[in-house]
Amino acid sequence: MAKTAIAYKEKMKELSVFSLICSCFYPEARNKLVVCEFEDMEVKPINKRASGQAFEVILKPPSPVSDAAHSITSPPKREVSLEDIQKKLEAAEDRRRVSSRTIEPE
């Protein structure tokens, strides 16, 4: 019974935080049936029970969005010099030599 009471208290804290977040986004008065409504989501209370509260979360269909608005630009390419390439090749060769020594039986 104590675990149920603790779980209920935690759920009520979550509900309070959720209500606070909703009120921050939509401070104006709303219809009493709708707990919270975002652009793409609506939360309605179903009923209150002794075991807790039930909510219906309604997700709205995605709206058409242009790809240009979400295009991600790649970072600028840095110049790679011949010395950098040579150093990387030498490091790779060193790694191959070290790994082949550990694999070969003596």
N, CA, C and O atoms as a MOPAC input file, in Angstrom:
PM7 MOZYME 1SCF
protein

 N      0.81800 1    -1.19500 1     0.00000 1
 C      0.00000 1     0.00000 1     0.00000 1
 C      0.85900 1     1.25600 1     0.00000 1
 O      0.52200 1     2.25100 1    -0.64200 1
 N      1.97600 1     1.20200 1     0.72800 1
 C      2.86100 1     2.36700 1     0.79600 1
 C      3.47500 1     2.65700 1    -0.57100 1
 O      3.63800 1     3.81500 1    -0.95500 1
 N      3.81600 1     1.58800 1    -1.30300 1
 C      4.39000 1     1.78200 1    -2.63700 1
 C      3.38200 1     2.44200 1    -3.57200 1
 O      3.74400 1     3.27800 1    -4.39900 1
 N      2.11900 1     2.05800 1    -3.43300 1
 C      1.07000 1     2.64700 1    -4.27000 1
 C      0.91500 1     4.12700 1    -3.96300 1
 O      0.74700 1     4.93900 1    -4.87300 1
 N      0.97100 1     4.47800 1    -2.68600 1
 C      0.85100 1     5.88700 1    -2.29400 1
 C      2.02200 1     6.70100 1    -2.81700 1
 O      1.84200 1     7.82800 1    -3.27900 1
 N      3.21300 1     6.13900 1    -2.74800 1
 C      4.39900 1     6.84000 1    -3.25400 1
 C      4.30400 1     7.01500 1    -4.76300 1
 O      4.60800 1     8.08300 1    -5.29400 1
 N      3.87800 1     5.95400 1    -5.45100 1
 C      3.73500 1     6.03900 1    -6.90800 1
 C      2.68600 1     7.07700 1    -7.28200 1
 O      2.85400 1     7.81100 1    -8.25700 1
 N      1.60000 1     7.14000 1    -6.50700 1
 C      0.54800 1     8.12400 1    -6.77900 1
 C      1.08400 1     9.54300 1    -6.58600 1
 O      0.80700 1    10.42700 1    -7.39600 1
 N      1.84300 1     9.75800 1    -5.52400 1
 C      2.41900 1    11.08700 1    -5.27200 1
 C      3.36300 1    11.49100 1    -6.40200 1
 O      3.34900 1    12.63900 1    -6.84500 1
 N      4.18000 1    10.55000 1    -6.86400 1
 C      5.10200 1    10.84400 1    -7.96500 1
 C      4.33700 1    11.18900 1    -9.23400 1
 O      4.71300 1    12.11400 1    -9.95500 1
 N      3.26800 1    10.45300 1    -9.50800 1
 C      2.46900 1    10.71300 1   -10.70400 1
 C      1.82100 1    12.08700 1   -10.61600 1
 O      1.73300 1    12.79200 1   -11.62200 1
 N      1.37300 1    12.47500 1    -9.44000 1
 C      0.76600 1    13.79700 1    -9.26400 1
 C      1.80000 1    14.90200 1    -9.46700 1
 O      1.47500 1    15.96800 1    -9.99000 1
 N      3.04900 1    14.65000 1    -9.05300 1
 C      4.11800 1    15.62800 1    -9.29700 1
 C      4.34000 1    15.78800 1   -10.79300 1
 O      4.47400 1    16.90500 1   -11.29400 1
 N      4.37700 1    14.65800 1   -11.50900 1
 C      4.55600 1    14.71100 1   -12.96200 1
 C      3.42000 1    15.48000 1   -13.61500 1
 O      3.64900 1    16.28300 1   -14.51900 1
 N      2.19900 1    15.23900 1   -13.16400 1
 C      1.04500 1    15.92900 1   -13.72100 1
 C      1.15400 1    17.42800 1   -13.47800 1
 O      0.84000 1    18.22600 1   -14.36100 1
 N      1.59800 1    17.81300 1   -12.28500 1
 C      1.75100 1    19.23200 1   -11.97300 1
 C      2.78400 1    19.87700 1   -12.88200 1
 O      2.57000 1    20.98400 1   -13.37800 1
 N      3.89800 1    19.20000 1   -13.10400 1
 C      4.93600 1    19.73400 1   -13.98700 1
 C      4.40200 1    19.84400 1   -15.40700 1
 O      4.66000 1    20.83100 1   -16.09600 1
 N      3.65400 1    18.83100 1   -15.84800 1
 C      3.08900 1    18.85000 1   -17.19500 1
 C      2.11500 1    20.01400 1   -17.34500 1
 O      2.13200 1    20.71500 1   -18.35700 1
 N      1.26300 1    20.22100 1   -16.33600 1
 C      0.31900 1    21.33800 1   -16.37400 1
 C      1.05300 1    22.66900 1   -16.40000 1
 O      0.64200 1    23.59800 1   -17.09500 1
 N      2.14100 1    22.76100 1   -15.64200 1
 C      2.93300 1    23.98900 1   -15.61900 1
 C      3.53200 1    24.27300 1   -16.99000 1
 O      3.50600 1    25.41000 1   -17.46200 1
 N      4.07000 1    23.23800 1   -17.62700 1
 C      4.64900 1    23.41200 1   -18.96100 1
 C      3.57600 1    23.85900 1   -19.93900 1
 O      3.80000 1    24.76500 1   -20.74200 1
 N      2.40900 1    23.22500 1   -19.87400 1
 C      1.31500 1    23.61000 1   -20.77000 1
 C      0.89800 1    25.05300 1   -20.53500 1
 O      0.64700 1    25.78900 1   -21.48900 1
 N      0.82300 1    25.46400 1   -19.27800 1
 C      0.39900 1    26.83300 1   -18.99000 1
 C      1.43900 1    27.84400 1   -19.44700 1
 O      1.09800 1    28.98700 1   -19.74800 1
 N      2.70000 1    27.43900 1   -19.50200 1
 C      3.74000 1    28.35400 1   -20.00100 1
 C      3.57200 1    28.58800 1   -21.49700 1
 O      3.74100 1    29.70900 1   -21.97800 1
 N      3.23800 1    27.53000 1   -22.23100 1
 C      3.07000 1    27.67100 1   -23.67100 1
 C      1.75600 1    28.35800 1   -24.02900 1
 O      1.69300 1    29.12700 1   -24.98800 1
 N      0.71800 1    28.08000 1   -23.26200 1
 C     -0.60500 1    28.62400 1   -23.53200 1
 C     -1.18300 1    29.24200 1   -22.26200 1
 O     -1.98300 1    28.59800 1   -21.58200 1
 N     -0.80000 1    30.47500 1   -21.92400 1
 C     -1.26700 1    31.07500 1   -20.67800 1
 C     -2.74200 1    31.46900 1   -20.69600 1
 O     -3.35300 1    31.58900 1   -19.63400 1
 N     -3.33100 1    31.67600 1   -21.88300 1
 C     -4.73300 1    32.09200 1   -21.92600 1
 C     -5.64400 1    30.94900 1   -21.49500 1
 O     -5.26100 1    29.78000 1   -21.54200 1
 N     -6.84100 1    31.30200 1   -21.07900 1
 C     -7.80400 1    30.30600 1   -20.58700 1
 C     -8.19100 1    29.35400 1   -21.71500 1
 O     -8.32600 1    29.75900 1   -22.86900 1
 N     -8.36300 1    28.10200 1   -21.36500 1
 C     -8.71900 1    27.06600 1   -22.33700 1
 C    -10.02900 1    26.41300 1   -21.93300 1
 O    -10.51200 1    26.58600 1   -20.81400 1
 N    -10.58100 1    25.67500 1   -22.84900 1
 C    -11.75900 1    24.86800 1   -22.56400 1
 C    -11.40800 1    23.88300 1   -21.45100 1
 O    -10.31200 1    23.32400 1   -21.44900 1
 N    -12.30100 1    23.66700 1   -20.52600 1
 C    -12.01700 1    22.81600 1   -19.36700 1
 C    -11.75500 1    21.36400 1   -19.75600 1
 O    -11.09300 1    20.64300 1   -19.00900 1
 N    -12.25600 1    20.92100 1   -20.90100 1
 C    -12.04600 1    19.53600 1   -21.30100 1
 C    -10.63500 1    19.28100 1   -21.79700 1
 O    -10.13700 1    18.16000 1   -21.69200 1
 N     -9.99700 1    20.28200 1   -22.32500 1
 C     -8.66000 1    20.11200 1   -22.87800 1
 C     -7.64400 1    20.55600 1   -21.83800 1
 O     -7.62000 1    21.72200 1   -21.44300 1
 N     -6.80400 1    19.62700 1   -21.39700 1
 C     -5.77800 1    19.96000 1   -20.42300 1
 C     -4.69000 1    20.77600 1   -21.08800 1
 O     -4.23700 1    21.78000 1   -20.54000 1
 N     -4.27000 1    20.34900 1   -22.26500 1
 C     -3.17400 1    21.02700 1   -22.94800 1
 C     -3.29800 1    20.76800 1   -24.44300 1
 O     -3.69600 1    19.68000 1   -24.86000 1
 N     -2.95800 1    21.76700 1   -25.24500 1
 C     -3.02200 1    21.58700 1   -26.68700 1
 C     -1.82700 1    22.28900 1   -27.31200 1
 O     -1.64500 1    23.49600 1   -27.15200 1
 N     -1.01900 1    21.52200 1   -28.02200 1
 C      0.10900 1    22.06200 1   -28.75300 1
 C     -0.25900 1    22.07200 1   -30.22800 1
 O     -1.37900 1    21.71800 1   -30.59300 1
 N      0.67000 1    22.47400 1   -31.06800 1
 C      0.39600 1    22.47300 1   -32.50500 1
 C      0.17400 1    21.06000 1   -33.02800 1
 O     -0.63800 1    20.85700 1   -33.93100 1
 N      0.88300 1    20.08600 1   -32.47400 1
 C      0.80600 1    18.72600 1   -32.99700 1
 C      0.27400 1    17.71200 1   -31.99200 1
 O      0.30400 1    16.50900 1   -32.25100 1
 N     -0.22200 1    18.19800 1   -30.82200 1
 C     -0.67100 1    17.27100 1   -29.79700 1
 C     -1.75600 1    17.92200 1   -28.94500 1
 O     -1.72600 1    19.12600 1   -28.69100 1
 N     -2.70500 1    17.11500 1   -28.51500 1
 C     -3.78300 1    17.59000 1   -27.64900 1
 C     -3.96700 1    16.57500 1   -26.52600 1
 O     -4.01500 1    15.37300 1   -26.78500 1
 N     -4.06900 1    17.04100 1   -25.29100 1
 C     -4.22300 1    16.15800 1   -24.14100 1
 C     -5.56500 1    16.44700 1   -23.48400 1
 O     -5.85200 1    17.58100 1   -23.10000 1
 N     -6.39500 1    15.39000 1   -23.35900 1
 C     -7.71300 1    15.52400 1   -22.72500 1
 C     -7.80000 1    14.55400 1   -21.56000 1
 O     -7.35300 1    13.41300 1   -21.67600 1
 N     -8.36900 1    14.98400 1   -20.43500 1
 C     -8.57100 1    14.03000 1   -19.33900 1
 C     -9.73000 1    13.09700 1   -19.67900 1
 O    -10.76300 1    13.55200 1   -20.17100 1
 N     -9.57200 1    11.81000 1   -19.42600 1
 C    -10.64100 1    10.85200 1   -19.69800 1
 C    -11.55100 1    10.76700 1   -18.47300 1
 O    -12.74400 1    11.05300 1   -18.56200 1
 N    -10.99500 1    10.37900 1   -17.35000 1
 C    -11.74600 1    10.35900 1   -16.09400 1
 C    -10.77300 1    10.21600 1   -14.93900 1
 O     -9.62300 1     9.81600 1   -15.11900 1
 N    -11.25000 1    10.54900 1   -13.75900 1
 C    -10.41700 1    10.39100 1   -12.57000 1
 C    -10.80100 1     9.08200 1   -11.90100 1
 O    -11.98000 1     8.75100 1   -11.78200 1
 N     -9.80200 1     8.35600 1   -11.47300 1
 C    -10.01600 1     7.06800 1   -10.83100 1
 C     -9.32300 1     7.07900 1    -9.48000 1
 O     -8.50000 1     7.94900 1    -9.19300 1
 N     -9.66600 1     6.10400 1    -8.66100 1
 C     -8.99000 1     5.97400 1    -7.37200 1
 C     -7.52400 1     5.61600 1    -7.57400 1
 O     -6.67400 1     5.96800 1    -6.75600 1
 N     -7.23100 1     4.91500 1    -8.66400 1
 C     -5.85800 1     4.49200 1    -8.92600 1
 C     -5.02800 1     5.56300 1    -9.61400 1
 O     -3.81800 1     5.39900 1    -9.76900 1
 N     -5.65200 1     6.64600 1   -10.02400 1
 C     -4.90200 1     7.70400 1   -10.69600 1
 C     -5.75900 1     8.41100 1   -11.71800 1
 O     -6.98600 1     8.30700 1   -11.69100 1
 N     -5.12900 1     9.11600 1   -12.60300 1
 C     -5.85000 1     9.84300 1   -13.62800 1
 C     -5.50300 1     9.27100 1   -14.98600 1
 O     -4.40000 1     8.76600 1   -15.19500 1
 N     -6.44600 1     9.35100 1   -15.90400 1
 C     -6.22800 1     8.85700 1   -17.26200 1
 C     -6.35300 1    10.02200 1   -18.22900 1
 O     -7.21300 1    10.88700 1   -18.06900 1
 N     -5.49500 1    10.03600 1   -19.22400 1
 C     -5.49700 1    11.09600 1   -20.22100 1
 C     -5.50600 1    10.48900 1   -21.61100 1
 O     -5.00300 1     9.38700 1   -21.82900 1
 N     -6.07700 1    11.21300 1   -22.52900 1
 C     -6.06600 1    10.82100 1   -23.93200 1
 C     -5.15800 1    11.80300 1   -24.65300 1
 O     -5.39900 1    13.01000 1   -24.63000 1
 N     -4.12400 1    11.29200 1   -25.28800 1
 C     -3.19000 1    12.12900 1   -26.03800 1
 C     -3.49700 1    11.94000 1   -27.51000 1
 O     -3.40200 1    10.83000 1   -28.03200 1
 N     -3.86500 1    13.02100 1   -28.17800 1
 C     -4.23400 1    12.96500 1   -29.59000 1
 C     -3.11400 1    13.60700 1   -30.39400 1
 O     -2.82600 1    14.79500 1   -30.24800 1
 N     -2.49200 1    12.80800 1   -31.23800 1
 C     -1.43700 1    13.32100 1   -32.10900 1
 C     -2.05200 1    13.70200 1   -33.43900 1
 O     -2.79900 1    12.92600 1   -34.03300 1
 N     -1.74100 1    14.88000 1   -33.89700 1
 C     -2.28800 1    15.34800 1   -35.16600 1
 C     -1.37900 1    14.89600 1   -36.30200 1
 O     -0.18600 1    14.68800 1   -36.08200 1
 N     -1.91300 1    14.74100 1   -37.50800 1
 C     -1.07700 1    14.29700 1   -38.62900 1
 C     -0.01300 1    15.34300 1   -38.94800 1
 O     -0.22700 1    16.53600 1   -38.73400 1
 N      1.12600 1    14.89600 1   -39.45600 1
 C      2.18500 1    15.85100 1   -39.78300 1
 C      1.76100 1    16.77900 1   -40.90500 1
 O      1.09700 1    16.37000 1   -41.85700 1
 N      2.14800 1    18.00900 1   -40.77600 1
 C      1.83000 1    18.98100 1   -41.81900 1
 C      2.92700 1    18.94400 1   -42.87800 1
 O      4.07800 1    18.64000 1   -42.56800 1
 N      2.58400 1    19.24600 1   -44.10600 1
 C      3.61700 1    19.24000 1   -45.14600 1
 C      4.64200 1    20.34400 1   -44.87900 1
 O      4.29100 1    21.50900 1   -44.69200 1
 N      5.88800 1    19.95500 1   -44.86900 1
 C      6.97300 1    20.89500 1   -44.60000 1
 C      7.94300 1    20.82800 1   -45.76800 1
 O      8.25800 1    19.74900 1   -46.26900 1
 N      8.40000 1    21.96400 1   -46.18300 1
 C      9.34500 1    21.97000 1   -47.29700 1
 C     10.68800 1    21.42800 1   -46.83500 1
 O     11.09800 1    21.64600 1   -45.69500 1
 N     11.36600 1    20.72500 1   -47.72200 1
 C     12.67800 1    20.17800 1   -47.40100 1
 C     13.72300 1    21.27400 1   -47.26700 1
 O     14.72100 1    21.10100 1   -46.56800 1
 N     13.50300 1    22.38200 1   -47.92200 1
 C     14.47500 1    23.47300 1   -47.87200 1
 C     14.58800 1    24.04800 1   -46.47000 1
 O     15.65700 1    24.51500 1   -46.07900 1
 N     13.50400 1    24.01900 1   -45.71300 1
 C     13.53100 1    24.58100 1   -44.36600 1
 C     14.36900 1    23.72200 1   -43.42300 1
 O     14.92000 1    24.23700 1   -42.45000 1
 N     14.47300 1    22.41900 1   -43.69700 1
 C     15.19500 1    21.52300 1   -42.81300 1
 C     16.51800 1    21.03600 1   -43.40100 1
 O     17.11400 1    20.09300 1   -42.88000 1
 N     16.97300 1    21.65100 1   -44.45500 1
 C     18.21700 1    21.18500 1   -45.05100 1
 C     19.38300 1    21.51500 1   -44.12500 1
 O     19.47200 1    22.61000 1   -43.57000 1
 N     20.25100 1    20.55700 1   -43.97800 1
 C     21.40000 1    20.71900 1   -43.09600 1
 C     22.62800 1    20.94200 1   -43.95900 1
 O     22.90300 1    20.17700 1   -44.88400 1
 N     23.34800 1    21.98100 1   -43.64900 1
 C     24.56100 1    22.25900 1   -44.41000 1
 C     25.71300 1    21.47500 1   -43.80300 1
 O     25.82800 1    21.35700 1   -42.58300 1
 N     26.55000 1    20.95000 1   -44.66100 1
 C     27.70300 1    20.21100 1   -44.17400 1
 C     28.78200 1    21.19500 1   -43.73300 1
 O     28.85500 1    22.31500 1   -44.23900 1
 N     29.61000 1    20.77700 1   -42.79700 1
 C     30.67100 1    21.68100 1   -42.35200 1
 C     31.65800 1    21.93000 1   -43.48400 1
 O     31.80600 1    21.09200 1   -44.37300 1
 N     32.32300 1    23.05600 1   -43.45800 1
 C     33.27400 1    23.34400 1   -44.53300 1
 C     34.42600 1    22.34000 1   -44.51300 1
 O     34.92100 1    21.95800 1   -43.45300 1
 N     34.83500 1    21.92700 1   -45.70400 1
 C     35.92900 1    20.96100 1   -45.79800 1
 C     37.24800 1    21.67700 1   -45.54200 1
 O     37.49800 1    22.77500 1   -46.03900 1
 N     38.07600 1    21.01700 1   -44.75300 1
 C     39.38400 1    21.61300 1   -44.50300 1
 C     40.37400 1    21.05200 1   -45.51700 1
 O     40.23600 1    19.93000 1   -46.00400 1
 N     41.33700 1    21.84200 1   -45.80500 1
 C     42.35900 1    21.43100 1   -46.76400 1
 C     43.24300 1    20.35100 1   -46.14500 1
 O     43.68800 1    20.48500 1   -45.00500 1
 N     43.49500 1    19.28600 1   -46.89700 1
 C     44.35400 1    18.20600 1   -46.44000 1
 C     45.64800 1    18.28800 1   -47.23300 1
 O     45.65300 1    18.23600 1   -48.46200 1
 N     46.73200 1    18.41700 1   -46.50600 1
 C     48.02300 1    18.54000 1   -47.18700 1
 C     48.61200 1    17.15400 1   -47.44100 1
 O     48.16500 1    16.15800 1   -46.87200 1
 N     49.60500 1    17.11300 1   -48.29000 1
 C     50.29500 1    15.86700 1   -48.61000 1
 C     50.98100 1    15.31100 1   -47.36400 1
 O     51.05900 1    14.09600 1   -47.18400 1
 N     51.47800 1    16.20200 1   -46.50600 1
 C     52.13000 1    15.76000 1   -45.26700 1
 C     51.13400 1    15.05000 1   -44.34600 1
 O     51.46500 1    14.03300 1   -43.73500 1
 N     49.91300 1    15.58900 1   -44.24800 1
 C     48.88700 1    14.96100 1   -43.40800 1
 C     48.57000 1    13.55600 1   -43.91000 1
 O     48.44700 1    12.62000 1   -43.11900 1
 N     48.43900 1    13.41500 1   -45.21000 1
 C     48.13800 1    12.10700 1   -45.79400 1
 C     49.27800 1    11.13300 1   -45.51600 1
 O     49.04500 1     9.97700 1   -45.16500 1
 N     50.50000 1    11.60300 1   -45.67400 1
 C     51.66600 1    10.75000 1   -45.44400 1
 C     51.73500 1    10.30600 1   -43.98000 1
 O     52.03700 1     9.14600 1   -43.69800 1
 N     51.45700 1    11.22400 1   -43.05100 1
 C     51.47600 1    10.87600 1   -41.62400 1
 C     50.41100 1     9.82800 1   -41.31100 1
 O     50.65900 1     8.89700 1   -40.54500 1
 N     49.24200 1     9.97600 1   -41.89500 1
 C     48.16900 1     9.01100 1   -41.65300 1
 C     48.52600 1     7.63800 1   -42.21900 1
 O     48.24500 1     6.61500 1   -41.59600 1
 N     49.14300 1     7.61700 1   -43.39500 1
 C     49.55800 1     6.34400 1   -43.98300 1
 C     50.62400 1     5.66300 1   -43.12800 1
 O     50.58100 1     4.44800 1   -42.93300 1
 N     51.57700 1     6.44100 1   -42.61900 1
 C     52.62300 1     5.87100 1   -41.76100 1
 C     52.02600 1     5.33900 1   -40.45800 1
 O     52.41700 1     4.27200 1   -39.98400 1
 N     51.08600 1     6.07700 1   -39.88300 1
 C     50.45000 1     5.62400 1   -38.64300 1
 C     49.67200 1     4.33300 1   -38.88300 1
 O     49.67800 1     3.44100 1   -38.03500 1
 N     49.00800 1     4.22800 1   -40.02400 1
 C     48.26700 1     3.01000 1   -40.35000 1
 C     49.22500 1     1.83500 1   -40.52100 1
 O     48.94000 1     0.72600 1   -40.07100 1
 N     50.34700 1     2.07900 1   -41.16600 1
 C     51.34400 1     1.02300 1   -41.35900 1
 C     51.90900 1     0.57000 1   -40.01300 1
 O     52.11700 1    -0.62400 1   -39.79900 1
 N     52.15800 1     1.51500 1   -39.10900 1
 C     52.64400 1     1.15700 1   -37.76900 1
 C     51.61700 1     0.29500 1   -37.03600 1
 O     51.97800 1    -0.68000 1   -36.37700 1
 N     50.35400 1     0.65000 1   -37.15100 1
 C     49.30800 1    -0.14000 1   -36.49500 1
 C     49.25600 1    -1.55200 1   -37.07400 1
 O     49.06600 1    -2.52100 1   -36.34000 1
 N     49.42400 1    -1.66500 1   -38.38200 1
 C     49.42700 1    -2.99700 1   -39.01000 1
 C     50.59100 1    -3.83400 1   -38.49200 1
 O     50.43100 1    -5.01900 1   -38.19900 1
 N     51.76500 1    -3.20900 1   -38.38000 1
 C     52.94300 1    -3.93900 1   -37.89800 1
 C     52.73700 1    -4.41000 1   -36.45800 1
 O     53.05400 1    -5.55200 1   -36.12400 1
 N     52.21200 1    -3.53900 1   -35.61700 1
 C     51.99500 1    -3.89700 1   -34.21400 1
 C     50.96000 1    -5.00900 1   -34.10300 1
 O     51.14800 1    -5.94900 1   -33.33000 1
 N     49.88300 1    -4.91800 1   -34.85400 1
 C     48.84700 1    -5.95200 1   -34.75900 1
 C     49.33300 1    -7.27500 1   -35.33900 1
 O     48.93100 1    -8.33300 1   -34.85600 1
 N     50.18700 1    -7.24500 1   -36.36200 1
 C     50.68600 1    -8.50100 1   -36.93400 1
 C     51.66900 1    -9.16700 1   -35.98100 1
 O     51.77000 1   -10.39400 1   -35.97500 1
 N     52.39900 1    -8.39300 1   -35.17100 1
 C     53.31800 1    -8.97700 1   -34.18800 1
 C     52.54800 1    -9.70400 1   -33.08800 1
 O     52.97100 1   -10.76500 1   -32.62800 1
 N     51.43100 1    -9.14100 1   -32.67000 1
 C     50.67100 1    -9.77200 1   -31.58700 1
 C     49.94400 1   -11.01500 1   -32.07000 1
 O     49.64700 1   -11.89400 1   -31.26100 1
 N     49.65000 1   -11.11900 1   -33.34600 1
 C     48.92600 1   -12.27100 1   -33.88800 1
 C     49.87100 1   -13.42700 1   -34.19300 1
 O     49.51800 1   -14.58400 1   -33.96600 1
 N     51.07400 1   -13.13200 1   -34.70800 1
 C     52.01400 1   -14.18400 1   -35.11400 1
 C     52.52900 1   -14.95500 1   -33.90200 1
 O     52.93600 1   -14.34600 1   -32.91300 1
 N     52.51700 1   -16.30100 1   -33.96800 1
 C     53.09000 1   -17.09900 1   -32.86800 1
 C     54.61000 1   -17.05200 1   -32.93600 1
 O     55.19800 1   -17.00000 1   -34.01600 1
 N     55.22700 1   -17.07000 1   -31.77300 1
 C     56.69700 1   -16.99700 1   -31.73500 1
 C     57.31700 1   -18.34400 1   -31.54100 1
 O     58.54200 1   -18.45800 1   -31.48600 1

